[in-house]
Tab-separated table of C-alpha atoms in Angstrom:
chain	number	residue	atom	x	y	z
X	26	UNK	CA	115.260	134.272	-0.141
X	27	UNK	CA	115.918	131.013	-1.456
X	28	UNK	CA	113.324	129.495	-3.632
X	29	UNK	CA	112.231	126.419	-1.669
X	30	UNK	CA	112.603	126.238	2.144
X	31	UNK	CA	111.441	123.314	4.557
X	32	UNK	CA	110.585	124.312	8.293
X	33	UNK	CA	109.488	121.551	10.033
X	34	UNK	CA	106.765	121.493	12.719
X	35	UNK	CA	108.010	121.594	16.551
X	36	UNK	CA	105.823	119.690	18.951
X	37	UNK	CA	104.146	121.871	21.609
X	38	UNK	CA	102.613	120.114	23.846
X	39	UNK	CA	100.892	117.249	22.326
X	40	UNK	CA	100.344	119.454	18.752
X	41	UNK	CA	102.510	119.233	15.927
X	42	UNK	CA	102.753	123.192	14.642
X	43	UNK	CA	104.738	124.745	11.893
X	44	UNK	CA	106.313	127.575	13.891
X	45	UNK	CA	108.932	130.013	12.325
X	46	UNK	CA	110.945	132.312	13.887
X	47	UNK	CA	110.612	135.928	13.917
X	48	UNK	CA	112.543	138.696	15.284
X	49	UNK	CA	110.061	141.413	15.729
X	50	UNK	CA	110.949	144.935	16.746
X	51	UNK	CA	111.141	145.914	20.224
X	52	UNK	CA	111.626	149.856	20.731
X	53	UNK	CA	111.226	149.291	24.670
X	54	UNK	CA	113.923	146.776	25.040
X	55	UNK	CA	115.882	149.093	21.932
X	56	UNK	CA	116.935	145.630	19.784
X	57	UNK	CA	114.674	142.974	18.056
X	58	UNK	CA	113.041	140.426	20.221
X	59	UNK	CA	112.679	136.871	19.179
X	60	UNK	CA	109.182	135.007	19.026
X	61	UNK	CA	107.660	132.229	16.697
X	62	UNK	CA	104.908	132.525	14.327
X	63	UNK	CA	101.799	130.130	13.284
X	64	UNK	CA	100.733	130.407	9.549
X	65	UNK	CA	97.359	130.163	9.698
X	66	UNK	CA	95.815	129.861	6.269
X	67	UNK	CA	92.025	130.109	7.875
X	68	UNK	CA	92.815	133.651	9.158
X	69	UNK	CA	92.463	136.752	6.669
X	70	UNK	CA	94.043	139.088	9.333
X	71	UNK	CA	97.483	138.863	11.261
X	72	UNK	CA	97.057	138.959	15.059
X	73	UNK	CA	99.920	139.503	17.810
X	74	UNK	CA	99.392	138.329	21.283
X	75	UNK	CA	98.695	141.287	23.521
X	76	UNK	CA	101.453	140.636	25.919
X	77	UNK	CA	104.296	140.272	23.920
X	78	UNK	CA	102.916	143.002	21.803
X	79	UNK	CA	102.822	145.326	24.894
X	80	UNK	CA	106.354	143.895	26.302
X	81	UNK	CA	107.888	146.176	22.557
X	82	UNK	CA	105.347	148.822	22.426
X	83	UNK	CA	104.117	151.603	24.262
X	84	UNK	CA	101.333	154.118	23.749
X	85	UNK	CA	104.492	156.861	22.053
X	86	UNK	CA	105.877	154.071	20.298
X	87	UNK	CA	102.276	153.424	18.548
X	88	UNK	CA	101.016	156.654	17.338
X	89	UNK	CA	103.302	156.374	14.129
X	90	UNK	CA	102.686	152.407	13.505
X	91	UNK	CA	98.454	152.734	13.489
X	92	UNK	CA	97.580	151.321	10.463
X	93	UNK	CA	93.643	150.965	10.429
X	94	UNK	CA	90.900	149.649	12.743
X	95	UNK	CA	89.642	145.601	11.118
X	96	UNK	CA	86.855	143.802	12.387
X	97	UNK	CA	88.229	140.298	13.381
X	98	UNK	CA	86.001	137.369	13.332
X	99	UNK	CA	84.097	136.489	16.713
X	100	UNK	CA	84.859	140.170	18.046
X	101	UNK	CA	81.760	142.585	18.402
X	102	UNK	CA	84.602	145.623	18.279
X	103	UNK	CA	87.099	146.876	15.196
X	104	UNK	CA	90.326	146.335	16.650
X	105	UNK	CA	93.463	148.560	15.715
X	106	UNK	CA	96.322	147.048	13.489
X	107	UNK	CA	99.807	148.371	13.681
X	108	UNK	CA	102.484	148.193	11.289
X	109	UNK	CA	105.225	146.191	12.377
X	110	UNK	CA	108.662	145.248	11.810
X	111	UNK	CA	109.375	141.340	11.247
X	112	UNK	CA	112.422	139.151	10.046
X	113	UNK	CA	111.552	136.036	9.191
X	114	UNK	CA	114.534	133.962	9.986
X	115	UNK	CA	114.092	131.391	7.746
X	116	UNK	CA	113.103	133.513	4.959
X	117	UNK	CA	115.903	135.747	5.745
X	118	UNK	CA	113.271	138.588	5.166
X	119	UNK	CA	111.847	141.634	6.015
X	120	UNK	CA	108.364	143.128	5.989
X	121	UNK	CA	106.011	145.310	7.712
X	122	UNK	CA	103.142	143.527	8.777
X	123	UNK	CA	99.982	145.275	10.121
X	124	UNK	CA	99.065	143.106	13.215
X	125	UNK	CA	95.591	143.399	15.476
X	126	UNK	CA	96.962	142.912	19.470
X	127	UNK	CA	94.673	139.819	21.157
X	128	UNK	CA	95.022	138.170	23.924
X	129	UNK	CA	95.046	134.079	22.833
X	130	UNK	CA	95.890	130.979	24.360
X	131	UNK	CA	99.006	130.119	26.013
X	132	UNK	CA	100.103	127.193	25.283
X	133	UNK	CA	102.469	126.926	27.856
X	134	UNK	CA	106.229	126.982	28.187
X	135	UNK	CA	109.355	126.629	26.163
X	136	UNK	CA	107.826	127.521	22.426
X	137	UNK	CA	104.601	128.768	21.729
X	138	UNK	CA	103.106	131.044	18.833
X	139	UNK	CA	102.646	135.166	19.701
X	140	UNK	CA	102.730	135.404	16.251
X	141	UNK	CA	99.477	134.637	13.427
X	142	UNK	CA	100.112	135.289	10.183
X	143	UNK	CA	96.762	135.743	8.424
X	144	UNK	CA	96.258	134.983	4.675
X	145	UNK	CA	97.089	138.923	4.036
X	146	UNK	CA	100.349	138.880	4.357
X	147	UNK	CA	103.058	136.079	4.028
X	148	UNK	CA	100.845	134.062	2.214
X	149	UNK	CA	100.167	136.740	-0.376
X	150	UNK	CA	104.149	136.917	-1.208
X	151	UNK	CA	104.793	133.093	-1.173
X	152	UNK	CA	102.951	129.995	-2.071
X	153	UNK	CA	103.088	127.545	1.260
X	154	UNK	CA	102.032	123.701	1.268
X	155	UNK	CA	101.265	122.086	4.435
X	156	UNK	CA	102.897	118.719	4.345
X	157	UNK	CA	100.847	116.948	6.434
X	158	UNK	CA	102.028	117.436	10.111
X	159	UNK	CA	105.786	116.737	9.737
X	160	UNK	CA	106.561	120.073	7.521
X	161	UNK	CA	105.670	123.541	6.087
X	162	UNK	CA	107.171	124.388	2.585
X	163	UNK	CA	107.410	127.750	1.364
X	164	UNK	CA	108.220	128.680	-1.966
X	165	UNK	CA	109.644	132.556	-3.558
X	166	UNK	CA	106.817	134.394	-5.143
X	167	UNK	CA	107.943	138.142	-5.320
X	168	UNK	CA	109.939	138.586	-2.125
């Protein structure tokens, strides 16, 4: 990974969001499928939306991937987290990240988030400075 990169936020609607883009793995379509994901620095857990998470997965494909079960702020039940495959594009890296599938607001077409990324994992592995709403900088920790 380099040791600086800039990704600058996309405007969805009429929000400015620092989206980066993943390829996540996708054993029912057999080859990675692209989404973007939201850093969210206010969320200790990484969630997935449920229907792109059940467009790659299926109950055989999730036995071996189970993680744990997490209780997730606002939610009454523990929900499951799965290890997952991700390549951060702009990283150019590769981790396993243990999502929780939730269904979450669409924000409608073209590019959206299905992607969270909690404070657990990406943020653990790089220090990331929110530039005001025009860009995201993320710098090497030990990637």
């Amino acid at each position: 990974m380099p040791n600086e990169i800039e990704v600058p936020f996309v405007k969805v609607n009429d929000t400015y969001l620092p989206l980066l883009r993943v390829e996540m793995e996708c054993p029912k379509l057999g080859k990675d499928y692209l989404i973007y994901a939201l850093p969210d620095s206010g969320s200790k857990f990484s969630i997935i939306r449920n229907d792109t998470f059940l467009r790659c997965f299926d109950k055989s494909s999730l036995k071996s991937c189970l993680v744990d079960k997490v209780m997730i702020s606002n939610l009454l039940t523990p929900k499951e987290r799965y290890g997952i495959k991700f390549r951060f594009e702009e990283l150019n890296y590769t981790i396993h990240i243990p999502v929780a599938p939730l269904d979450f607001v669409n924000l409608g077409e073209g590019i959206y988030p299905s992607l969270i990324i909690g404070r657990e994992d990406l943020f653990s592995r790089t220090t990331i400075c929110f530039d005001r709403n025009v860009r995201l900088i993320i710098k090497a920790n030990d990637l």
